[in-house]
Amino acid sequence: MISKCLFPAAGYGTRFLPATKSIPKEMLPIVNKPLIQYGVEEALQAGMHDIAIVTGKGKHAIEDLFDRNAILEKAVAGSDKEQLLEETNRLIEACTFSYTRQKQMRGLGDAILTGEPLVGNQPFGVVLADDLCIGDNEADGVLRQMAEVYAKYRCSVVAIEEVDPSETHKYGVIAGIEVEPCLYHVKEMVEKPAPEEAPSNLAIIGRYILTPDIFDWLRRTEPGKGGEIQITDALEQQAKNGRVLAYRFRGRRFDCGSVHGFVEATNHFYEKCFGPAD
Ligand code: G1P
């Protein structure tokens, strides 16, 4: 039912310097697959085949990843490397890709608003590629679970997980009323609160389904935490004037924007591909 998925991918990835000096952080590989490809696979599994990417300087490698490469395909044709390209090629054939550039780094909310011409007036998914998410089983990705919630309630949905109270300053944090197991009607949202200011320990992770009126809320949102336009602030307004749900997903999220999470994800996918490391 939702066909569009937006990938804000303009950030510098400074936590991964020097690697991200010349490689987009979304291209860092977990085993042999770039982070953003995991995200696009998750979107496609949820039925979102129109992929919209908000980029910035130095992000050409993302466009090249999602483009057939006849010379490379010819070079590996008939060898055991051929199948390594097949997964990516299947994705390229199943999806459309469109790109726009964020003019200035003014925050995640601004990056999402920059994607409006690519999204138009329809509900859409948002994937922050450095949060790598897996469902409890492969057929049950997090975005797919959220699309089911959307189909029932037709409002914006954010994915949440419980975090240690000492970690709330890294996330948007919600407070809400549980309306069904694992589903909360959002009453309050705070971007990166200190533990003593956090309304709960339910943290937003990098998966959203947004209804298109979010663009109007974003236009009215003043710079917030860190002087940036925050999607959390726009969502709080949307929640106060209608309905926003927070969904505690089944599965696991790796924070691949941190070295620790990146290594955990690498170990997880290595074991999945090759069995336990020695
Ligand atoms: C962004 C959002 C934050 C959310 C987080 C999830 O923060 O602003 O609300 O909890 O993504 O990964 P960032 O990690 O980009 O600083």
Short mmCIF file of C-alpha atoms and ligand atoms in Angstrom, two decimals, residues 15 25 107-109 128 130-131 159 168-173 190-193 202-208 225 228-233 235 253 255 257, ligand 1:
data_model
loop_
_atom_site.label_atom_id
_atom_site.label_comp_id
_atom_site.label_asym_id
_atom_site.label_seq_id
_atom_site.Cartn_x
_atom_site.Cartn_y
_atom_site.Cartn_z
CA ARG A 15 32.07 9.15 13.94
CA LYS A 25 28.83 6.34 5.66
CA GLY A 107 18.97 18.49 10.58
CA LEU A 108 16.99 15.32 9.96
CA GLY A 109 13.67 17.20 9.78
CA LEU A 128 18.03 5.86 8.54
CA ASP A 130 22.93 3.48 9.95
CA ASP A 131 20.28 1.75 12.06
CA ALA A 159 9.63 2.43 15.71
CA THR A 168 18.19 8.71 26.33
CA HIS A 169 20.37 11.67 25.30
CA LYS A 170 21.14 9.85 22.02
CA TYR A 171 17.53 9.48 20.86
CA GLY A 172 14.11 10.96 20.40
CA VAL A 173 12.14 9.66 23.39
CA VAL A 190 11.48 14.91 23.27
CA GLU A 191 14.62 14.99 21.18
CA LYS A 192 17.70 13.70 23.00
CA PRO A 193 16.68 14.45 26.59
CA LEU A 202 11.28 4.30 24.93
CA ALA A 203 13.64 5.55 22.23
CA ILE A 204 12.82 6.20 18.59
CA ILE A 205 15.03 4.25 16.20
CA GLY A 206 15.63 5.00 12.53
CA ARG A 207 12.37 3.69 11.05
CA TYR A 208 9.30 5.83 10.46
CA LYS A 225 17.95 20.56 19.79
CA GLU A 228 18.56 21.75 13.86
CA ILE A 229 15.08 21.13 12.45
CA GLN A 230 14.06 17.97 14.29
CA ILE A 231 11.61 15.39 12.91
CA THR A 232 10.82 14.57 16.56
CA ASP A 233 9.45 18.12 17.11
CA LEU A 235 5.98 14.56 14.98
CA ARG A 253 18.52 -3.08 15.81
CA ASP A 255 23.42 1.10 15.80
CA GLY A 257 26.57 4.73 13.42
C1 G1P B 1 17.98 10.74 14.80
C2 G1P B 1 16.73 11.36 15.41
C3 G1P B 1 16.43 10.72 16.77
C4 G1P B 1 16.35 9.22 16.63
C5 G1P B 1 17.62 8.66 15.97
C6 G1P B 1 17.47 7.19 15.66
O1 G1P B 1 19.09 11.12 15.58
O2 G1P B 1 16.91 12.76 15.53
O3 G1P B 1 15.21 11.23 17.27
O4 G1P B 1 16.17 8.65 17.91
O5 G1P B 1 17.88 9.32 14.73
O6 G1P B 1 18.65 6.64 15.17
P1 G1P B 1 20.63 10.97 15.05
O7 G1P B 1 21.02 9.56 15.40
O8 G1P B 1 20.59 11.22 13.58
O9 G1P B 1 21.40 11.99 15.82
#
